[in-house]
XYZ file of C-alpha atoms in Angstrom:
545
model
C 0.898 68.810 -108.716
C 0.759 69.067 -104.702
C 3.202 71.268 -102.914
C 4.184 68.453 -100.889
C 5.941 66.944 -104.186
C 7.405 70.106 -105.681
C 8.999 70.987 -101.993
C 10.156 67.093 -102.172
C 11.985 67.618 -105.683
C 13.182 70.763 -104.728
C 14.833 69.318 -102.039
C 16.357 65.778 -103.273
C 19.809 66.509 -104.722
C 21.191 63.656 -106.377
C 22.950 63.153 -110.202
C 20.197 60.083 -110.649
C 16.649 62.077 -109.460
C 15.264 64.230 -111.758
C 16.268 67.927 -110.155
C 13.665 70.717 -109.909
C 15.321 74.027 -111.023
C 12.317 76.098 -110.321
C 8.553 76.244 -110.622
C 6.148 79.299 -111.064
C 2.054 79.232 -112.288
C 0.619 81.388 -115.091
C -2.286 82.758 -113.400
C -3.435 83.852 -116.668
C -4.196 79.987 -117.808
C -4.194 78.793 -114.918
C -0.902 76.493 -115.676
C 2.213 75.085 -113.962
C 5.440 75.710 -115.426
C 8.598 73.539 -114.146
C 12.308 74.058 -115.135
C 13.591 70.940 -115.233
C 16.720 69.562 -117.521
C 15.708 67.962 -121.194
C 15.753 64.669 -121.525
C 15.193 62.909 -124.810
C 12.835 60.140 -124.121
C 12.241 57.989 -121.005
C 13.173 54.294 -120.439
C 9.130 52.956 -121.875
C 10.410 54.206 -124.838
C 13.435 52.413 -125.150
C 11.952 49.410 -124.183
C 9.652 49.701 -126.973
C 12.153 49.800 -129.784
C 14.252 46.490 -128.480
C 11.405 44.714 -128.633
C 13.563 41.055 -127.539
C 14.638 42.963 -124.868
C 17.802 45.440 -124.134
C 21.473 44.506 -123.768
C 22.660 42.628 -120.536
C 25.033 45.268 -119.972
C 22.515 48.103 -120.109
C 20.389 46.527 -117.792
C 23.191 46.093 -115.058
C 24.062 50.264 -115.441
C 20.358 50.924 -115.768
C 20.366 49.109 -112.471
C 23.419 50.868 -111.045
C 21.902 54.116 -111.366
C 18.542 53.680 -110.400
C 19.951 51.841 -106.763
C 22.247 54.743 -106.315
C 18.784 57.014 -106.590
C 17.091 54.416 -104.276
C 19.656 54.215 -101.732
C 19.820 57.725 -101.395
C 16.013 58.050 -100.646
C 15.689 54.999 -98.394
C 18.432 55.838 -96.099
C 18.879 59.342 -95.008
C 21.915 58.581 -93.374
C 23.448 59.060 -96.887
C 22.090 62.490 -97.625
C 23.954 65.752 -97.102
C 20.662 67.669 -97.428
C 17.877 68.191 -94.913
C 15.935 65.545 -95.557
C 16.188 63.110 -92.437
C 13.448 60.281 -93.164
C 13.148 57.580 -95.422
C 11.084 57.901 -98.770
C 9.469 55.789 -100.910
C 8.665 56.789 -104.623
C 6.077 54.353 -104.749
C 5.706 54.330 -108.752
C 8.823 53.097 -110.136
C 7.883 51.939 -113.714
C 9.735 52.491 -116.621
C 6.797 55.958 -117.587
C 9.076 57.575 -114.663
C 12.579 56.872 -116.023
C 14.080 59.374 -118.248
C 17.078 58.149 -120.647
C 19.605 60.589 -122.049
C 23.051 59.534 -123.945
C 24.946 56.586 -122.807
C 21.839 55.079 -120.827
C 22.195 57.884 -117.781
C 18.536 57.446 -116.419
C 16.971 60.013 -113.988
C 14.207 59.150 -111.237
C 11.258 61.448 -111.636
C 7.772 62.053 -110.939
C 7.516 62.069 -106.614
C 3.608 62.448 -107.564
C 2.698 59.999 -105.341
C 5.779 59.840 -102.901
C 5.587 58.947 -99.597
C 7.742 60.336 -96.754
C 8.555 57.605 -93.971
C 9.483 58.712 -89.682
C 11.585 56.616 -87.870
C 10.462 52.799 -88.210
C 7.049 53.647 -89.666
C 5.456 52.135 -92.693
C 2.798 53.036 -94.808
C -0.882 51.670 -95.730
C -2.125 53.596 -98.757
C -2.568 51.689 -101.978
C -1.449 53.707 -104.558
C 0.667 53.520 -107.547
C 0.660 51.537 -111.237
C -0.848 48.081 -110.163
C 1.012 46.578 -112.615
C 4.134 47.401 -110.757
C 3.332 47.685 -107.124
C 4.049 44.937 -104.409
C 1.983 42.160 -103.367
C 1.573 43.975 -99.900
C 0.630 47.400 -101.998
C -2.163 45.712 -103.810
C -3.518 44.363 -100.714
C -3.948 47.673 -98.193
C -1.098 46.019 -96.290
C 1.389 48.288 -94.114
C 4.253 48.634 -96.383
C 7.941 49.960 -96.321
C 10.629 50.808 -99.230
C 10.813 47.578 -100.320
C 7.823 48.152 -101.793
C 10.501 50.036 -104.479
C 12.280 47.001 -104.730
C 9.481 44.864 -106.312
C 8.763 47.832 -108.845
C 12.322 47.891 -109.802
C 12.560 44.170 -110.603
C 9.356 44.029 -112.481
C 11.014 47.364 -114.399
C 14.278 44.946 -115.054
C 12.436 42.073 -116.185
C 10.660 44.171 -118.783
C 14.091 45.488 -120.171
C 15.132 42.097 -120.156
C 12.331 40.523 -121.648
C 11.066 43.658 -123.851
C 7.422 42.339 -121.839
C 5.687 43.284 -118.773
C 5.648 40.939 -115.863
C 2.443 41.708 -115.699
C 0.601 42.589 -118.956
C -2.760 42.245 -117.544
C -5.926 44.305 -116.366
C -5.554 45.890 -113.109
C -7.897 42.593 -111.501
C -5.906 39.598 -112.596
C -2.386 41.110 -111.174
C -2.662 40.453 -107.526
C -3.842 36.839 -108.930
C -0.787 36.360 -111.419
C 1.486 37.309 -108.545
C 0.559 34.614 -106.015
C 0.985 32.348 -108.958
C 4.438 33.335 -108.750
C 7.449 34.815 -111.065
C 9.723 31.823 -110.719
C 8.690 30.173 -113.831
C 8.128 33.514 -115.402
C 12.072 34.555 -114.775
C 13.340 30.947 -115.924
C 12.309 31.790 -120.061
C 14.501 35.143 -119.723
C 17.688 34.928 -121.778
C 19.985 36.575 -119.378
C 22.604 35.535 -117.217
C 21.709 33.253 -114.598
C 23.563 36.334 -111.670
C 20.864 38.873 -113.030
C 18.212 36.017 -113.031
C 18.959 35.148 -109.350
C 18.795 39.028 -108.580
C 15.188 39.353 -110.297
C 14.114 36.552 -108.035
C 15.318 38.185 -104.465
C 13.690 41.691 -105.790
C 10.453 39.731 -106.891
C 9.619 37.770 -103.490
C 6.081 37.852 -102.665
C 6.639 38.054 -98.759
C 8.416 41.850 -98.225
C 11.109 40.680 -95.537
C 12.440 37.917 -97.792
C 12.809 40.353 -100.790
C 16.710 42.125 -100.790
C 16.552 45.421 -99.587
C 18.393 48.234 -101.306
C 21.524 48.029 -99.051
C 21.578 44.434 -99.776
C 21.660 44.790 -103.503
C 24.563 48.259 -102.994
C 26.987 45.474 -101.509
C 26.791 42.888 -104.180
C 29.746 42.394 -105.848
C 28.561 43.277 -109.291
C 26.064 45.822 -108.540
C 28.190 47.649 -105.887
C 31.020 49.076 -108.086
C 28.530 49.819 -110.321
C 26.490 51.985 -107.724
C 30.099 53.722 -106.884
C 29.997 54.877 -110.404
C 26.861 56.132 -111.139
C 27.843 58.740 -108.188
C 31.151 59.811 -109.787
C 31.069 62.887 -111.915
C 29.246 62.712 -115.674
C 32.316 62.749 -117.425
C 33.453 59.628 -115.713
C 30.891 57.777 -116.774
C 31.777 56.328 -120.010
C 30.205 53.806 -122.149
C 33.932 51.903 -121.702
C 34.428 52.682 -117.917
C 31.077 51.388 -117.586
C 31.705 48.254 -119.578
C 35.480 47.877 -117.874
C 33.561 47.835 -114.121
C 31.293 45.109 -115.028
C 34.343 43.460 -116.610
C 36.032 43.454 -114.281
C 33.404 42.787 -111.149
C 32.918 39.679 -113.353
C 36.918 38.732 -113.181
C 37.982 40.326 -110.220
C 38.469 39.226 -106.688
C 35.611 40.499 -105.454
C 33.373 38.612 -107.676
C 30.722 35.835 -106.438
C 30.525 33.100 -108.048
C 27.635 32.378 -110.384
C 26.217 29.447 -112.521
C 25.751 31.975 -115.265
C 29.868 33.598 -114.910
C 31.728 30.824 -113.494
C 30.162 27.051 -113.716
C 33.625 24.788 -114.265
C 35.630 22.138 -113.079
C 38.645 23.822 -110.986
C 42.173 23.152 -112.203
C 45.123 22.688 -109.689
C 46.833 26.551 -110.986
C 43.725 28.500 -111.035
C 41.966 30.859 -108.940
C 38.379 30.325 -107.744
C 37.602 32.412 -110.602
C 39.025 30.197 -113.547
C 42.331 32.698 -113.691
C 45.677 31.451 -113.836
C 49.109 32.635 -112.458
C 49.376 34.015 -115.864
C 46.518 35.915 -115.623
C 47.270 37.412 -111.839
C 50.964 38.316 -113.078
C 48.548 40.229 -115.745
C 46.567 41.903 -113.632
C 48.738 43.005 -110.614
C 51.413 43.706 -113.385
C 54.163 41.704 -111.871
C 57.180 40.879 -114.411
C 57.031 37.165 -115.873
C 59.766 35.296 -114.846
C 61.506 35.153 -118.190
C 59.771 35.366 -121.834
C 56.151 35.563 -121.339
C 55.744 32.837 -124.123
C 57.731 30.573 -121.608
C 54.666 30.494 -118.896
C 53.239 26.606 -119.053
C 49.673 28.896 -118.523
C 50.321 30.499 -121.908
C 47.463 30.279 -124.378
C 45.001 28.837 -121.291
C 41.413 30.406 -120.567
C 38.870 31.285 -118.228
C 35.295 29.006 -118.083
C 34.221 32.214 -120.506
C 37.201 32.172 -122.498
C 39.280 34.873 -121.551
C 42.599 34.811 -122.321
C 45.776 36.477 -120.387
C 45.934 39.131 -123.439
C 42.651 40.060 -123.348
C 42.916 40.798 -119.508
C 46.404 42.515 -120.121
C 43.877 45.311 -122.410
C 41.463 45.227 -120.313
C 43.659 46.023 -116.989
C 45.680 48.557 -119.657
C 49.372 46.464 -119.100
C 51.090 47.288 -122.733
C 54.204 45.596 -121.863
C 51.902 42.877 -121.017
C 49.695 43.087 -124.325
C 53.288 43.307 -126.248
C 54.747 40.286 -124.299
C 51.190 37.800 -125.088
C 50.557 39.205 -128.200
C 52.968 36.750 -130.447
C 51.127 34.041 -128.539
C 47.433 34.535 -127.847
C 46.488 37.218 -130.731
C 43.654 35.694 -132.775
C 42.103 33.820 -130.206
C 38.574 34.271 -128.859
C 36.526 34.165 -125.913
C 32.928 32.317 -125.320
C 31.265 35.203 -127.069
C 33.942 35.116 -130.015
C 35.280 38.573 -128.878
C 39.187 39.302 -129.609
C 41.390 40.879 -127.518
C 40.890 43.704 -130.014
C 37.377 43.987 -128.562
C 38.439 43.599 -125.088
C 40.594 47.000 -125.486
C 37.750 48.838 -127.597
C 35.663 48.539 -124.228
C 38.948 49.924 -122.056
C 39.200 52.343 -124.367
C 43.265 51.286 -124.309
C 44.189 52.771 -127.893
C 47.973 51.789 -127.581
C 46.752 48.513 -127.780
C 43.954 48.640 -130.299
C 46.987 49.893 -132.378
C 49.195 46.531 -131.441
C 46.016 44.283 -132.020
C 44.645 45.400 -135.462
C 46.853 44.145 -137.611
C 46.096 40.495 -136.683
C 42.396 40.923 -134.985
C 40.656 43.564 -136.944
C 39.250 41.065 -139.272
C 37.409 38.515 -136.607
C 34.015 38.987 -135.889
C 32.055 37.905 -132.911
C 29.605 35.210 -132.649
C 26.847 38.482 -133.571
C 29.028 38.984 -136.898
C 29.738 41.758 -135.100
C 33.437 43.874 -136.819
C 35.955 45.642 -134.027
C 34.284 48.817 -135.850
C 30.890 47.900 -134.957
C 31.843 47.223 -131.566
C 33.423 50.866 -131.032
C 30.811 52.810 -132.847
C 28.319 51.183 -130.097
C 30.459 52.311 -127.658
C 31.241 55.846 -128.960
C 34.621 55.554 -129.256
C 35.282 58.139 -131.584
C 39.380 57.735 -132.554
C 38.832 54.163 -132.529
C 36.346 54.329 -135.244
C 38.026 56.823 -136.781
C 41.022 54.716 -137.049
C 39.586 51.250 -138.154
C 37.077 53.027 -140.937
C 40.421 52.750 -142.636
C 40.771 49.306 -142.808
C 39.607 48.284 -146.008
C 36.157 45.865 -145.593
C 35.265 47.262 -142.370
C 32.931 50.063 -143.575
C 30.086 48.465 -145.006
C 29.747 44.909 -142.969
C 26.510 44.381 -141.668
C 26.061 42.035 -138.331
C 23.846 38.910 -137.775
C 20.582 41.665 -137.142
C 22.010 43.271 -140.728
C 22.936 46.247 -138.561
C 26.133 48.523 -139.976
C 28.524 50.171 -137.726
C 26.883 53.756 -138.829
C 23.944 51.958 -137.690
C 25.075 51.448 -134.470
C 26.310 54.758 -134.000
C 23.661 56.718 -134.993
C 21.379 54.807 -132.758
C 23.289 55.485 -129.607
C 23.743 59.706 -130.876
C 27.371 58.612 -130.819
C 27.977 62.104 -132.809
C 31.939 61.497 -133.254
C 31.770 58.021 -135.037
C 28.974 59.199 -137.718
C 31.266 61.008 -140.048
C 33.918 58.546 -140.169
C 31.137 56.115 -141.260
C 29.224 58.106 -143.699
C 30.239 55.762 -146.519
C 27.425 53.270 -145.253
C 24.600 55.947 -145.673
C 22.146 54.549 -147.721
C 22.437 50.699 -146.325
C 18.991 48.791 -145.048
C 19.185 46.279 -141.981
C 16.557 43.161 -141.672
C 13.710 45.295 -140.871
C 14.893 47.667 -144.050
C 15.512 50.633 -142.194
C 18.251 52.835 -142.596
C 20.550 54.388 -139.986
C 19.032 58.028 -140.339
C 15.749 55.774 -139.316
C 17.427 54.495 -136.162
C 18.644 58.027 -135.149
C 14.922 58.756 -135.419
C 13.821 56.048 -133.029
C 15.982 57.051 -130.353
C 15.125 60.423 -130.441
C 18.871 61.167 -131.290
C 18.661 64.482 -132.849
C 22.468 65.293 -133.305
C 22.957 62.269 -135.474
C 19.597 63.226 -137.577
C 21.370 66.118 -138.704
C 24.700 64.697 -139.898
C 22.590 62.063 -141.868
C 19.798 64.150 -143.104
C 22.039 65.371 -145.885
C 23.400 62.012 -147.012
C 19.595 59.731 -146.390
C 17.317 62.119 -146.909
C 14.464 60.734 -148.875
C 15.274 57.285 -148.327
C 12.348 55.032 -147.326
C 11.676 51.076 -146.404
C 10.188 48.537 -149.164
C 6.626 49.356 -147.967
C 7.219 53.235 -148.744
C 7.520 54.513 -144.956
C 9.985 57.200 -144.349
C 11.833 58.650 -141.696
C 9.721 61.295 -141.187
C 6.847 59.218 -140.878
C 8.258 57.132 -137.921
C 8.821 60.682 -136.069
C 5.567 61.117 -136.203
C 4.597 58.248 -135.121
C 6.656 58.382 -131.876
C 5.287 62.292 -131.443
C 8.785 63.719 -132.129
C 8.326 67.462 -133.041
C 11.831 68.597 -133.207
C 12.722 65.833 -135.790
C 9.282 66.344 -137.542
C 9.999 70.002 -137.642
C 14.038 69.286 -139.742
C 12.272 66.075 -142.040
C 8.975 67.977 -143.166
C 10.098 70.203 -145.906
C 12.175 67.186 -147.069
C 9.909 64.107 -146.923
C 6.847 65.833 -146.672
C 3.480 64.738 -148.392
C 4.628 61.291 -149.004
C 2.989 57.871 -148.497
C 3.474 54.333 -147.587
C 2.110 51.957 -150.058
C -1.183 51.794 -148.817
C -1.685 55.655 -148.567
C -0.662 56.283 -145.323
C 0.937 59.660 -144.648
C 3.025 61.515 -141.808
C -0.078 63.290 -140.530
C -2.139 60.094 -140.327
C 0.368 58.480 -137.851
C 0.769 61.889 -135.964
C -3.427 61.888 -135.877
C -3.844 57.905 -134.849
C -1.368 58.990 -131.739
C -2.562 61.870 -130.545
C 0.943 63.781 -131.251
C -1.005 67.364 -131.453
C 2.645 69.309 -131.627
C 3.613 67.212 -135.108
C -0.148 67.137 -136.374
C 0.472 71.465 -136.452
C 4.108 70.776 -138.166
C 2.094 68.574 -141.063
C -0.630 70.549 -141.872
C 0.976 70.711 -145.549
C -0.210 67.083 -146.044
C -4.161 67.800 -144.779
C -6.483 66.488 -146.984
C -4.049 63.431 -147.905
C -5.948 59.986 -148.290
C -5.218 56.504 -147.946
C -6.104 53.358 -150.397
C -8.644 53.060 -148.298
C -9.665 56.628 -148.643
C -9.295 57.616 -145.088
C -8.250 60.879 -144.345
C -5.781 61.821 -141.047
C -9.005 62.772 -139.481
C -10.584 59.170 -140.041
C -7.548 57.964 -138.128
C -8.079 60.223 -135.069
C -11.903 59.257 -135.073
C -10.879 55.615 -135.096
C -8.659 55.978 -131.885
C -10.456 58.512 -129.958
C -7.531 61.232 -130.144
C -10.066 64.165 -129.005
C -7.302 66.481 -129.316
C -6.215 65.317 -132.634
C -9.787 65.808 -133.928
C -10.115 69.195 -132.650
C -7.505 70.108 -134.430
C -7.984 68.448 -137.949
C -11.301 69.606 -138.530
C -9.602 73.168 -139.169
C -7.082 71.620 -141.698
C -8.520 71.985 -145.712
C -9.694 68.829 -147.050
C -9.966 66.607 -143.493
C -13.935 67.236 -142.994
């Protein structure tokens, strides 16, 4: 690492880059050592296990966070630090986003950063080809926007669960002049984030949005806002009641995707109807609520006046509609129920239950599902009591515990530990899905009550940490699942070997010697895939020579 990029790190200060606590060399190696904060996995990683692609919502907060990073690098009018020119990271990829609880992402790795004076612009072509600019590739001069066109191609692959580009280093520049339009048209997302992608993915530089552009649209912009609050602030429900209400609010544009309908006479531009407005700017009804001729009506998405009442937190509002609009459902098939799990608004999850808790969505997803994905603790803890919520499984097969576990959403696990032992479509249990998002906390509480439990084919938990190179969970599962295999032989330590994972290989030396129904040893699987370091390190083990 150059001292340009640790003096660079050192001196960005912002809640979305990666911060540099200090950095000091072991002469005695020679090595590097940086203090940095732990994160448990980066946003590749994610990517990988949501294989059709992440959740629209997570994509728009990813997005949120990473322009707030962005903005504060490409216009040093926004810094309170002394750092007065524009920089561009130059290898925004998903390698160089790091994901910790409740999708906060960090910026990191200024490797091969580039510092920009006045109206200057730069020439070198470096980077990951796969994600740099059509002006990048080329030698071109180039300017920040060059960060623009590596942030789109990063969206499209959380959208898609695919690269933009999934080809050798050649055929890219070759694939881009062929364009991304009809690439972006099979996405199944909204058509307002599909109409982003395409200004962040224009081949010519000055017709691609620039990162003040993008800070002032109405969606993205309150988003932005919020990924510069304070941690705390930024809930899973404060996150899901901005895009809410970006979506509803005045401030919203208009999009095919949001708002594509034939206008009534009493609405709003945005499908709401005097109703709705008293709602929202909590003006008293003239008379009984149930007397409004808007009672019962909807936006183009559904929405009713009740579920805007939760989501704008107006009780007297939600206990005025609530004899007239409970039960019904929006486009998605969410309740007002769900509307207030995503506020958070527990007064009215209370007034709702008793005639919404048993509707699903068009997912088959419960209310209980929905607030153990968002981490709403007391909520879960008070609809586990419902009798036939524990237990459901959604259209994936997924359980609420499920859903919890895979977020590290430690407060709704207990509550749910009656589902412990349940499989979802790809027969893996919720102690599995802790695993694959590197949610440690969670591991623990379900260690005790799915410990030993494995998939149809034989592979355990354990085995899928090593696999993904996670010691620390390696380290809790090996004394427990240890020196088992798959169905066709296949042990801990021979996933740990095929990747390369040299910390878990040391944690599994217990199951050395171990062969397959092929008679391959972990060894044989590190030969097969090259992993020098793997091999090294085998050949000491008993029984792997």
């Amino acid at each position: 690492m150059q001292q340009e990029e640790l003096s660079l790190m050192c001196a960005c200060s912002h809640p979305r880059i990666v911060q540099l606590y200090a950095a000091f060399h072991d002469t005695s190696v020679p090595r590097l050592y940086l203090v940095m904060p732990r994160f448990e996995r980066n946003l590749g990683h994610a990517i990988a296990q949501a294989p059709g692609g992440l959740e629209e919502w997570v994509i728009w907060w990813v997005l949120g966070q990473l322009l707030a990073a962005l903005r504060y690098l490409h216009s040093p009018q926004t810094r309170k630090n002394p750092l007065p020119n524009r920089i561009i990271h130059r290898d925004i990829k998903p390698a160089n986003i790091l994901v910790r609880d409740e999708w906060s992402v960090a910026l990191t790795d200024f490797g091969v950063s580039r510092t920009l004076f006045g109206d200057s612009c730069a020439s070198t072509r470096i980077g990951t080809v796969q994600y740099m600019a059509p002006e990048q590739i080329d030698g071109r001069e180039y300017t920040e926007r060059v960060d623009i066109w590596a942030l789109g191609t990063t969206l499209f692959e959380m959208t898609s669960g695919k690269r933009l580009f999934p080809l050798p280093v050649e055929d890219v520049r070759r694939a881009q002049n062929e364009g991304v339009s009809v690439l972006l048209l099979i996405l199944k997302c909204s058509e307002k984030l599909r109409g982003l992608l395409e200004s962040m993915l224009q081949l010519e530089a000055d017709k691609r949005i620039s990162t003040e552009q993008l800070c002032c649209d109405p969606l993205v912009g309150p988003l932005v806002a919020l990924a510069d609050q304070p941690c705390e602030k930024q809930t899973v429900s404060a996150i899901h009641a901005t895009i809410a209400s970006a979506i509803l609010g005045s401030n919203c544009c208009a999009s095919e995707r949001f708002f594509s309908f034939e206008l009534n006479g009493d609405a709003d531009p945005y499908g709401r109807t005097p109703l709705m407005l008293q709602v929202i700017t909590r003006e008293e009804p003239h008379g009984l609520w149930g007397d409004s001729p808007w009672i019962r009506m909807v936006t183009p998405l559904g929405v009713t006046a009740l579920m805007l009442a939760t989501l704008y937190r107006n009780e007297e509002a939600v206990r005025g509609l609530l004899p007239y609009e409970a039960g019904m459902r929006d486009n998605a098939g969410c309740t007002a129920l769900v509307y207030a799990i995503h506020a958070n608004f527990v007064e009215a999850v209370e007034l709702l239950v008793p005639q919404e808790v048993l509707l699903y969505d068009n997912l088959a997803n419960t209310p209980l599902m929905k607030a153990a994905s968002l981490g709403n603790g007391d909520i879960v803890c008070r609809l586990a009591q419902v009798p036939g919520l524990v237990g459901s499984h959604n259209a994936k097969h997924w359980t609420a515990l499920m859903l919890a576990a895979g977020h590290n959403f430690v407060a709704c696990v207990p509550p749910l530990l009656e589902e412990a032992g349940l499989h979802d479509k790809m027969d893996e249990t919720a102690l599995m899905k802790a695993v694959r998002a590197g949610a440690v906390d969670a591991v623990d509480l379900l260690i005790p009550v799915e410990k030993g439990c494995s998939r149809g084919d034989g592979k355990t938990a354990l085995m899928i940490a090593a696999e993904l190179g996670n010691s620390i969970i390696v380290k809790k599962l090996c004394s427990i699942e240890g020196r088992r295999a798959m169905r066709d032989g296949r042990t801990a330590l021979m996933f740990a070997a095929k990747k390369n994972h040299v910390s878990v290989i040391s944690e599994l030396y217990e199951e050395a010697g171990m062969r397959d129904s092929m008679g391959r040893t972990a060894l044989a699987y590190a030969r097969e895939n090259g992993s020098e370091e793997a091999i090294q390190q085998l050949k000491g083990f008993p029984g792997e020579e």
